[in-house]
Coordinates of N, CA and C in Angstrom, one line a residue:
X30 N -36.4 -9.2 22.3 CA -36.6 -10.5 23.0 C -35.3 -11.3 23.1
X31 N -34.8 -10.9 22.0 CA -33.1 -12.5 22.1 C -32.5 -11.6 23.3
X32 N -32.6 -9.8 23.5 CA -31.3 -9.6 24.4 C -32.0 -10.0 25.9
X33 N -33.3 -10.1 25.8 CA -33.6 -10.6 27.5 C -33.6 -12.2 27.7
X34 N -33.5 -12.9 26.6 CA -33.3 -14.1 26.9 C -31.9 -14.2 26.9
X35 N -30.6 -13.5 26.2 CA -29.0 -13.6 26.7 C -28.8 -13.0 28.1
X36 N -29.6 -12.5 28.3 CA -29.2 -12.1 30.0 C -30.0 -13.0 31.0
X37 N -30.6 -13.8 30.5 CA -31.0 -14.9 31.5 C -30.0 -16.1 31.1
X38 N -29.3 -16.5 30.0 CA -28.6 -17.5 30.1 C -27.1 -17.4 30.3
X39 N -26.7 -15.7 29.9 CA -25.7 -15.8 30.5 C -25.1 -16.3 32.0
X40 N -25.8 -16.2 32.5 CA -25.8 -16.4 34.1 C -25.1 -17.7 34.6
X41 N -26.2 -18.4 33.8 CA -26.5 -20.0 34.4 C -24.9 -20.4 33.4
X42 N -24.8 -19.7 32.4 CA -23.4 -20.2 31.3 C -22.1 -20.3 31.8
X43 N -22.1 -18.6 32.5 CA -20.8 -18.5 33.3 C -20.7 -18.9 34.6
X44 N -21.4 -19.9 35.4 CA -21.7 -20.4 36.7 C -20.4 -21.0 36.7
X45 N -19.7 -20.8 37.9 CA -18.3 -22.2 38.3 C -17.8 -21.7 36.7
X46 N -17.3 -20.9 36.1 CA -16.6 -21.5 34.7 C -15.0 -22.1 34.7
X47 N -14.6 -20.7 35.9 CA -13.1 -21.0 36.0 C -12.9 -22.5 36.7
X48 N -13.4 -23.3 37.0 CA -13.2 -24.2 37.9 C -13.3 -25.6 37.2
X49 N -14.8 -25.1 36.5 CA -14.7 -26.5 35.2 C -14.2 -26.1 34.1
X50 N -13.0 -25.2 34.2 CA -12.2 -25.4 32.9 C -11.0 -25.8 33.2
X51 N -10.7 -25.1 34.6 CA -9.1 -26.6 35.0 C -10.1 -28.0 35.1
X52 N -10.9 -28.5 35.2 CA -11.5 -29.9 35.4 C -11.2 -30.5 33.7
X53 N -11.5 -29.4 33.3 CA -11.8 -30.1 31.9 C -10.0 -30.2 31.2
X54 N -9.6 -29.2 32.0 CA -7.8 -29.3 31.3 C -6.9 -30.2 32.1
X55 N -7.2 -30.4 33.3 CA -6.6 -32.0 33.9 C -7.0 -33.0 33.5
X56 N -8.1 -33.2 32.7 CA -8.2 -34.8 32.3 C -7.3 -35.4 31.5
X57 N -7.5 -36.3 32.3 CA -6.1 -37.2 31.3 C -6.4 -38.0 29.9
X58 N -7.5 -38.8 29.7 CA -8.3 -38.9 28.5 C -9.3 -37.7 27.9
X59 N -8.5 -37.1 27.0 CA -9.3 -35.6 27.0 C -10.0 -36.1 25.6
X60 N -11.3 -34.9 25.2 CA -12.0 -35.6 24.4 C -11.2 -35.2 23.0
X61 N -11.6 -36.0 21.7 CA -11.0 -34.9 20.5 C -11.8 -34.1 20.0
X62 N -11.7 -33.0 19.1 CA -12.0 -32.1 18.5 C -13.0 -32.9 17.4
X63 N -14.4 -32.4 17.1 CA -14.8 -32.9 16.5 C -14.5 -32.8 15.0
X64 N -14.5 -33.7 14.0 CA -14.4 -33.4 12.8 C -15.2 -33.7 11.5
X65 N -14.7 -32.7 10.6 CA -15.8 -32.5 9.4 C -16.1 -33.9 8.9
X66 N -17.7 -34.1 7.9 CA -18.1 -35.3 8.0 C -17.3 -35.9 7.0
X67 N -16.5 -35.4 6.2 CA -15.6 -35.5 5.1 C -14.6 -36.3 6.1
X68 N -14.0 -36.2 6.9 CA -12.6 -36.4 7.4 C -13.1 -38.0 8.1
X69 N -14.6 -38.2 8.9 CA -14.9 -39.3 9.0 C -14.8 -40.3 7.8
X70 N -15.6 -40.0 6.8 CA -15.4 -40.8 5.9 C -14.1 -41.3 5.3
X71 N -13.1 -40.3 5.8 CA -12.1 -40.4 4.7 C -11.1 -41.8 5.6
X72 N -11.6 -41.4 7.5 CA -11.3 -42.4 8.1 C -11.6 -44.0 8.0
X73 N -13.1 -43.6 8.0 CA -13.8 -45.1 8.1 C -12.7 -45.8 6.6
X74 N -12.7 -45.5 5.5 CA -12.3 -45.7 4.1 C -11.1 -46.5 4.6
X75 N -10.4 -45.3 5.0 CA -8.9 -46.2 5.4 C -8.6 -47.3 6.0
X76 N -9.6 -47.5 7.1 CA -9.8 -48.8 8.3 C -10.3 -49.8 7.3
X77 N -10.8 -49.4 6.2 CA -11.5 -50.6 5.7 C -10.4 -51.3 4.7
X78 N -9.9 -50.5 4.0 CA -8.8 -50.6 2.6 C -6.8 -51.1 3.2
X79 N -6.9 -50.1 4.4 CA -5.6 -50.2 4.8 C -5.8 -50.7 6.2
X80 N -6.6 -51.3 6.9 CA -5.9 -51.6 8.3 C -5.0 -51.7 8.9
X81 N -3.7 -52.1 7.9 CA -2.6 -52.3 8.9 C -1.8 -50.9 9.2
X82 N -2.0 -49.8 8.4 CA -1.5 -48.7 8.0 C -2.2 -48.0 8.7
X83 N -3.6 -48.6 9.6 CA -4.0 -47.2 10.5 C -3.7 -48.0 11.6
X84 N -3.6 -49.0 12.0 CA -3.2 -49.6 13.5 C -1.7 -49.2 13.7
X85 N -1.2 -49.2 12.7 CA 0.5 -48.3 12.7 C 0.4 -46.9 13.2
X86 N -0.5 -46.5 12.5 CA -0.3 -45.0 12.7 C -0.5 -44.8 14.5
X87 N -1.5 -45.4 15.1 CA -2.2 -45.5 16.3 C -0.9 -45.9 17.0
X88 N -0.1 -46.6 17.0 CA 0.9 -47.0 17.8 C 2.0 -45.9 18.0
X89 N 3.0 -46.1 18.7 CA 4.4 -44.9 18.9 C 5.2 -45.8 18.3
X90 N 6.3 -45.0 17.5 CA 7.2 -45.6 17.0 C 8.7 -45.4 17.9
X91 N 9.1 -46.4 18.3 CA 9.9 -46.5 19.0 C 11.4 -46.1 18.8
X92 N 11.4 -46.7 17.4 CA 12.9 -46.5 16.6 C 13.2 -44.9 16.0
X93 N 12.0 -44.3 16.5 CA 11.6 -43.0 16.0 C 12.0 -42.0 17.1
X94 N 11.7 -42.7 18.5 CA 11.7 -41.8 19.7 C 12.6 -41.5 19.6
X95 N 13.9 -43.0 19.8 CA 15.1 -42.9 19.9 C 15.2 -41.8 19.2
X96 N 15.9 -41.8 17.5 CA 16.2 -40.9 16.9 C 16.2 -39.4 17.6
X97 N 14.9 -39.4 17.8 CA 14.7 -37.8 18.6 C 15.5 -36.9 19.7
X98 N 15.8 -38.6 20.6 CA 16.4 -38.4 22.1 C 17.9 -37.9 21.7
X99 N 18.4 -38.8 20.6 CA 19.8 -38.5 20.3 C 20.0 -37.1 19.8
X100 N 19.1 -36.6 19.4 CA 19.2 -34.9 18.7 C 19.2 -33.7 19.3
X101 N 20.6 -33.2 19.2 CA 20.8 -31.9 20.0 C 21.2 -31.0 19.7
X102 N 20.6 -29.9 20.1 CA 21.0 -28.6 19.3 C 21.4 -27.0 20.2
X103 N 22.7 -27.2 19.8 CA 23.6 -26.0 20.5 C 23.6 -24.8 19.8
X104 N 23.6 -23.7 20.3 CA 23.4 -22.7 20.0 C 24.7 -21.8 20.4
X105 N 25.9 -21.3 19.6 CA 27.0 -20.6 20.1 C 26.5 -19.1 19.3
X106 N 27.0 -18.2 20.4 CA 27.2 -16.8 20.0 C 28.3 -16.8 19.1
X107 N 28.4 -15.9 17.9 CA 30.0 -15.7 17.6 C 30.5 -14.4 18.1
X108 N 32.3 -15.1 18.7 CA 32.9 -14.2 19.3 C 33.1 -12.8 18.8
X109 N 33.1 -11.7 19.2 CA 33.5 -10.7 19.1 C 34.4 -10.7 18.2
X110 N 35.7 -11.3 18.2 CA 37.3 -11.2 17.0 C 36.6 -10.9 16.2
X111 N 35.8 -12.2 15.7 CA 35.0 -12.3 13.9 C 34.6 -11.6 13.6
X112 N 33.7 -10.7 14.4 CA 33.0 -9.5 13.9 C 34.0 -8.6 13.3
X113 N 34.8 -8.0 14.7 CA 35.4 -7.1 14.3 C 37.0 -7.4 13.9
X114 N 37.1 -8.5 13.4 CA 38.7 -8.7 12.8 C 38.2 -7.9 11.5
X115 N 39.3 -7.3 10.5 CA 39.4 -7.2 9.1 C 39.2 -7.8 8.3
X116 N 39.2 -8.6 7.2 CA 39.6 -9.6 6.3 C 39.9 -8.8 5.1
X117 N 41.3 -8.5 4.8 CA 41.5 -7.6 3.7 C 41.2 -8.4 2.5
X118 N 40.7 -9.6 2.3 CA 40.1 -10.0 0.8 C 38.4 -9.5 0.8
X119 N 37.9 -9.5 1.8 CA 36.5 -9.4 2.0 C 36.6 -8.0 2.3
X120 N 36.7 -6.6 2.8 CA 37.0 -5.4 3.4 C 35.1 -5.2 3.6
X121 N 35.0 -4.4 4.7 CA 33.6 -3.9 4.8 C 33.4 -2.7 4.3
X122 N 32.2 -2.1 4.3 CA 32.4 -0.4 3.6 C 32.4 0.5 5.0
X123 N 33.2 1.1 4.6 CA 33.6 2.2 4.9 C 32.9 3.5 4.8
X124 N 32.0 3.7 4.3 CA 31.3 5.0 3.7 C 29.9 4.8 4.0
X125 N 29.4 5.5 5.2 CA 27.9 5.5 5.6 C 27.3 6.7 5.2
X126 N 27.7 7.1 4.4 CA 26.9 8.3 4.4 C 26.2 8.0 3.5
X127 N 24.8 9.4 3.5 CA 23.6 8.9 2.7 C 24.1 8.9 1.1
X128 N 23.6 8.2 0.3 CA 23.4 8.1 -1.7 C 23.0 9.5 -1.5
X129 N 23.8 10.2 -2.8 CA 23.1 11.2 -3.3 C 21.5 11.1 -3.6
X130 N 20.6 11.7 -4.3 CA 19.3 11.5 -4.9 C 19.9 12.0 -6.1
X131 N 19.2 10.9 -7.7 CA 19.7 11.2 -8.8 C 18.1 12.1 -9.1
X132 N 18.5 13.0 -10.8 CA 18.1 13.9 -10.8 C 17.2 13.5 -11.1
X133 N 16.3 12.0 -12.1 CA 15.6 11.8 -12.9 C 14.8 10.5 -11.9
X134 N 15.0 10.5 -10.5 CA 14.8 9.5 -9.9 C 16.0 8.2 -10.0
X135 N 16.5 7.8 -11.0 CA 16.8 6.8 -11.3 C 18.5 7.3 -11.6
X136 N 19.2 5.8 -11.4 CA 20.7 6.4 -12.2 C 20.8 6.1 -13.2
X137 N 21.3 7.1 -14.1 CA 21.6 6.7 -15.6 C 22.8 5.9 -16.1
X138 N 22.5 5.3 -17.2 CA 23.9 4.4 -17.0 C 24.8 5.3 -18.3
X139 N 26.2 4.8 -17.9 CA 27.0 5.8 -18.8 C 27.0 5.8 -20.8
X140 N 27.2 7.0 -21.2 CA 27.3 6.8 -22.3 C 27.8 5.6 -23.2
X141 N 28.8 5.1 -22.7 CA 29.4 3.7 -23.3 C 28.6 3.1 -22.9
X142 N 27.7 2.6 -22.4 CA 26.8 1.5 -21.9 C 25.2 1.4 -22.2
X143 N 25.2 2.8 -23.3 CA 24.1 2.5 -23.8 C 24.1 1.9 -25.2
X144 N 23.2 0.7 -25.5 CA 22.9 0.3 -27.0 C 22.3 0.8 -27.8
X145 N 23.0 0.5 -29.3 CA 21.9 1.1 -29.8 C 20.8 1.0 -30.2
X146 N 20.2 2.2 -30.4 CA 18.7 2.6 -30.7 C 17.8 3.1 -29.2
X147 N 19.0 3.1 -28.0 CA 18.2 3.4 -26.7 C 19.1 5.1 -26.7
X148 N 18.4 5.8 -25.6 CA 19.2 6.8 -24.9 C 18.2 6.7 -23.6
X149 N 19.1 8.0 -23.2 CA 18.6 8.6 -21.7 C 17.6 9.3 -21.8
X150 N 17.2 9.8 -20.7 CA 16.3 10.6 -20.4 C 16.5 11.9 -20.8
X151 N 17.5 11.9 -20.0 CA 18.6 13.2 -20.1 C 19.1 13.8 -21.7
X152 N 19.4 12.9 -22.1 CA 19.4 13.4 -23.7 C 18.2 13.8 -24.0
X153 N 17.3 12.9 -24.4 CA 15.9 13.2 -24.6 C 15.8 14.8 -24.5
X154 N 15.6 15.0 -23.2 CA 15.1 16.5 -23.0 C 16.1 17.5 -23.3
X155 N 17.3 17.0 -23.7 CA 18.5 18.1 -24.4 C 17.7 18.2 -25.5
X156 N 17.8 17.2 -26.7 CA 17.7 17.3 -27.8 C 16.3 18.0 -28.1
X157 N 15.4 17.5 -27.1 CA 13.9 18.3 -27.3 C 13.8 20.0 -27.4
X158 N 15.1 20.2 -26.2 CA 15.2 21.7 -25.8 C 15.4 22.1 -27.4
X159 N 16.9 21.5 -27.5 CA 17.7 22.1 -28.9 C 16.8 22.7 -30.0
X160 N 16.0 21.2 -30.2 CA 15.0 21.7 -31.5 C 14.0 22.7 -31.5
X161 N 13.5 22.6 -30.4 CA 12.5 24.0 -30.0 C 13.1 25.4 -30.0
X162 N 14.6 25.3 -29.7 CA 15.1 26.5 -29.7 C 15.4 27.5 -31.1
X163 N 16.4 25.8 -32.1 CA 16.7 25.9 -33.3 C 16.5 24.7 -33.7
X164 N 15.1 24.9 -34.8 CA 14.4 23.7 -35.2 C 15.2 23.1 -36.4
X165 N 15.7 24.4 -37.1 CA 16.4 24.1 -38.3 C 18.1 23.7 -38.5
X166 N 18.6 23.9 -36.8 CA 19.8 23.2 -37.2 C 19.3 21.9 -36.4
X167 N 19.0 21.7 -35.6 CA 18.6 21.0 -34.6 C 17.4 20.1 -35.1
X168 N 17.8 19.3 -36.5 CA 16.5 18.3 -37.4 C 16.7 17.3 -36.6
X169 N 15.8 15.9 -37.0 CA 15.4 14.7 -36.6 C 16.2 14.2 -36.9
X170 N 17.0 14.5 -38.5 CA 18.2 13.4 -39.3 C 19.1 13.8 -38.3
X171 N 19.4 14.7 -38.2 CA 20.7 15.2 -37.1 C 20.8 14.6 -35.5
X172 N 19.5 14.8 -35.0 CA 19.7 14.4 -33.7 C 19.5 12.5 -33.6
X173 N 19.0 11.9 -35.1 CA 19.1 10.6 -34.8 C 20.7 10.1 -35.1
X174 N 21.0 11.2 -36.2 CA 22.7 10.5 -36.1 C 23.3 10.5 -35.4
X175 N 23.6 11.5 -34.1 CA 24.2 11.8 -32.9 C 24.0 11.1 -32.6
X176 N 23.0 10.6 -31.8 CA 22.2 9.4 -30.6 C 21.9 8.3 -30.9
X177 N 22.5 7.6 -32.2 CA 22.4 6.7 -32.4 C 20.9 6.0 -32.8
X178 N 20.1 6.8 -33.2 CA 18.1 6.4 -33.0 C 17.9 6.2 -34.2
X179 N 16.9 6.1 -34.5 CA 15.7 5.5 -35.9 C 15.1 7.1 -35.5
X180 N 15.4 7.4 -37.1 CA 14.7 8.5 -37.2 C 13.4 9.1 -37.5
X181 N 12.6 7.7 -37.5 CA 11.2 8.0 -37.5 C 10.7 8.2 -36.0
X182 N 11.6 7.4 -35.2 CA 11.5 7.7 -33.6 C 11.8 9.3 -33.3
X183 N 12.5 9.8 -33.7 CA 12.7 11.0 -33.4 C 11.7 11.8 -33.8
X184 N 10.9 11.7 -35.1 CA 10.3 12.3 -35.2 C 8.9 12.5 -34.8
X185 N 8.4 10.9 -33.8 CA 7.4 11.3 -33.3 C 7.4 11.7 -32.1
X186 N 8.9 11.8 -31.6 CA 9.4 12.4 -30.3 C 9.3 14.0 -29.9
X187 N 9.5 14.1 -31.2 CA 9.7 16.1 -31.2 C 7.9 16.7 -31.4
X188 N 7.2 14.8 -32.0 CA 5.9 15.6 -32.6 C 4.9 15.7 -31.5
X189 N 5.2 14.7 -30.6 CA 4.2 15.5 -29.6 C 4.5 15.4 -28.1
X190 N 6.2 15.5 -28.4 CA 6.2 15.8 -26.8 C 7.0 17.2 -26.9
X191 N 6.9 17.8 -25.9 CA 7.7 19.0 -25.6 C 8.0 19.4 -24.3
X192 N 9.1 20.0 -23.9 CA 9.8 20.6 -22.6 C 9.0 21.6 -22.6
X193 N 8.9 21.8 -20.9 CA 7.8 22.8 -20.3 C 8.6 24.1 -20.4
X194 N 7.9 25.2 -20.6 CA 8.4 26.3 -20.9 C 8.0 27.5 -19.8
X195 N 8.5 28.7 -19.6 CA 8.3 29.5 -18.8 C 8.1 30.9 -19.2
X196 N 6.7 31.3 -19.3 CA 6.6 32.5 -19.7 C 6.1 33.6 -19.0
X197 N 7.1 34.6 -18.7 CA 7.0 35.7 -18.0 C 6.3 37.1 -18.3
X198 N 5.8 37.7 -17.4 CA 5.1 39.1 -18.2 C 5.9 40.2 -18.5
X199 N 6.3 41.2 -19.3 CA 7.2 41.9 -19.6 C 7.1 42.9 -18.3
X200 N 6.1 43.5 -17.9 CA 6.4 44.2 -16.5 C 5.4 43.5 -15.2
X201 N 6.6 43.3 -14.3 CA 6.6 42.5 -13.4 C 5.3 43.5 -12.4
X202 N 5.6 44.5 -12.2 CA 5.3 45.5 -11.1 C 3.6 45.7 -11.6
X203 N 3.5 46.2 -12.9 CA 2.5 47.0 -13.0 C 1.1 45.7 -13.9
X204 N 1.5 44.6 -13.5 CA 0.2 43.8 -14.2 C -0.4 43.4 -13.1
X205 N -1.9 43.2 -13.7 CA -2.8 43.3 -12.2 C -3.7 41.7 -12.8
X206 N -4.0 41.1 -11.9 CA -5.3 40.0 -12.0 C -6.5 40.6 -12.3
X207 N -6.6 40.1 -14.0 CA -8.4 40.2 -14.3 C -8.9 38.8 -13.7
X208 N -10.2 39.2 -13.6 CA -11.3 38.5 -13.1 C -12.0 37.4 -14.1
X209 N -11.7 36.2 -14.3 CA -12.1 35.6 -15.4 C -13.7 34.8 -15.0
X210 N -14.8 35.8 -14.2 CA -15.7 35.4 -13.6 C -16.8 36.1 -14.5
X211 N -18.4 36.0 -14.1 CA -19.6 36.9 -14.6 C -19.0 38.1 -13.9
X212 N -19.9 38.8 -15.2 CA -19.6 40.5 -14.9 C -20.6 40.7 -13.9
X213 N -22.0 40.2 -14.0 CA -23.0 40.8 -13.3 C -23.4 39.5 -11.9
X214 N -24.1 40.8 -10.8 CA -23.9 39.7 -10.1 C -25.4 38.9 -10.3
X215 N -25.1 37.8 -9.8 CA -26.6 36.7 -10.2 C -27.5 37.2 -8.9
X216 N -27.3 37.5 -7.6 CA -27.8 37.7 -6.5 C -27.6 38.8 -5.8
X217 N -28.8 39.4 -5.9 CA -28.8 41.4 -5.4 C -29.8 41.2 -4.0
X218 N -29.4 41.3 -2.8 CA -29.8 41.8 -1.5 C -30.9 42.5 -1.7
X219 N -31.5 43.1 -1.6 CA -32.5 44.6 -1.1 C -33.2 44.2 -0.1
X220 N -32.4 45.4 0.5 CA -32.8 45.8 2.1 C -34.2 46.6 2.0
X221 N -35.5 46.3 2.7 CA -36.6 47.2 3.0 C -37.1 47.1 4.2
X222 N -38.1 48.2 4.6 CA -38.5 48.5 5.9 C -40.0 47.7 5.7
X223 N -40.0 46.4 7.2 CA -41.2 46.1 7.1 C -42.2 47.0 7.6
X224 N -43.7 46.9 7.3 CA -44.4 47.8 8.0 C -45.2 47.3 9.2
X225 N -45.4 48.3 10.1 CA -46.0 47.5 11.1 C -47.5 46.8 10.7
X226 N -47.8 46.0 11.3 CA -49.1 45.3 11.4 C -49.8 46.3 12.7
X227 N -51.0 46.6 11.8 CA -52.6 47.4 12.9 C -52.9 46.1 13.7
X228 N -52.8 46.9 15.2 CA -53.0 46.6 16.4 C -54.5 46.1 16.4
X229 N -55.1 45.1 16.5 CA -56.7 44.5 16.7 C -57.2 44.9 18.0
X230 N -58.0 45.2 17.8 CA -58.7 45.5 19.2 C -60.1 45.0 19.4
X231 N -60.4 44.7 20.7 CA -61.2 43.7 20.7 C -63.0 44.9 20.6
X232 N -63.8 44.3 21.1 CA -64.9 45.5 21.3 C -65.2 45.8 22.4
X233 N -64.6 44.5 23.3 CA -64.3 45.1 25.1 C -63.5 46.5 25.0
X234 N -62.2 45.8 24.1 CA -61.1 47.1 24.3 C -61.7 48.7 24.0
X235 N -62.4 48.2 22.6 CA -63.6 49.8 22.4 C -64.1 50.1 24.1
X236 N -65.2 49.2 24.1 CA -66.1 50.1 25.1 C -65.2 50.5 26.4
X237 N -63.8 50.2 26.6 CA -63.4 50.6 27.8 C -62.7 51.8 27.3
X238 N -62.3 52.2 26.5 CA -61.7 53.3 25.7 C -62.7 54.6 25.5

């Protein structure tokens, strides 16, 4: 029902529109925008408390125009020289080529620049390697004296983290993929022959037979 009553008022809506909307955009007293009932109130209030401060507002400020008229604003390109002069205290770079990519994402900062009780990353996974390789030269007390660490930190370092390892099959050629699946299958086919269905015959079909 609403869509056959929008196709009857569309009509009459969009009648002349283009024509009464230059009518409506040449007026010279144009209307205002209506506003929320909050913003009347907040007007009426002011007319009542401040009148002189809203008959001000209503007027043009003259001393104000001025101001305006005197303000001008130029816009210069900068010349070419400046760009391309040198300034050997300022120098530009020289070197566009891409950053390497560091290994760990991030750059590490240098040995002398670490504090202590921190390291790298990079160490980290040395020292991880070492001890897994040789647990017994390669202790907690040892690798916190080197690296500067709290040796309780090391030790919960080695306790449960560890470098990924790689382990290969002794003959490459001759190992085959077992099947880590059921042995038996859950769903067996069987194929059989339907049998025909006996032909009905009627008792007409008798007596003409």
């Amino acid at each position: 029902m609403g869509r056959a009553i929008s196709k009857i008022k569309h009509p009459f809506r969009d009648f002349n529109l283009e024509s009464r909307t230059h009518k409506l955009i040449g007026q010279t007293n144009k209307r205002p925008s209506p506003r929320y009932e909050k913003d009347d109130k907040d007007v009426e209030r002011i007319k009542k408390e401040f009148p002189e401060v809203f008959e001000a507002s209503l007027k043009k400020d003259i001393v104000l125009e001025s101001h305006l008229k005197d303000v001008y604003v130029t816009s210069y390109d900068a010349p070419i020289e400046k760009l391309t002069n040198k300034n050997p205290n300022r120098p530009l770079p020289q070197d566009k080529s891409q950053p390497e990519e560091f290994v760990f994402g991030h750059k590490e900062p240098e040995s002398t620049n670490i504090p202590p009780g921190k390291t790298t990353l990079r160490n980290v996974l040395q020292f991880m390697s070492n001890h897994q390789s040789e647990p017994l030269k390669y202790t907690a007390k040892s690798i916190a004296m080197q690296h500067n660490l709290d040796e309780e930190l090391v030790k919960q370092i080695l306790k449960y983290y560890r470098v990924f390892e790689i382990y290969l099959p002794v003959e490459k050629t001759n190992t085959k993929a077992t099947f880590a699946g059921p042995s038996k299958v859950k769903i067996e086919l069987i194929q059989e022959k339907q049998k025909a269905l006996p032909i009905l015959q009627t008792k007409k079909d008798k007596d003409e037979t």
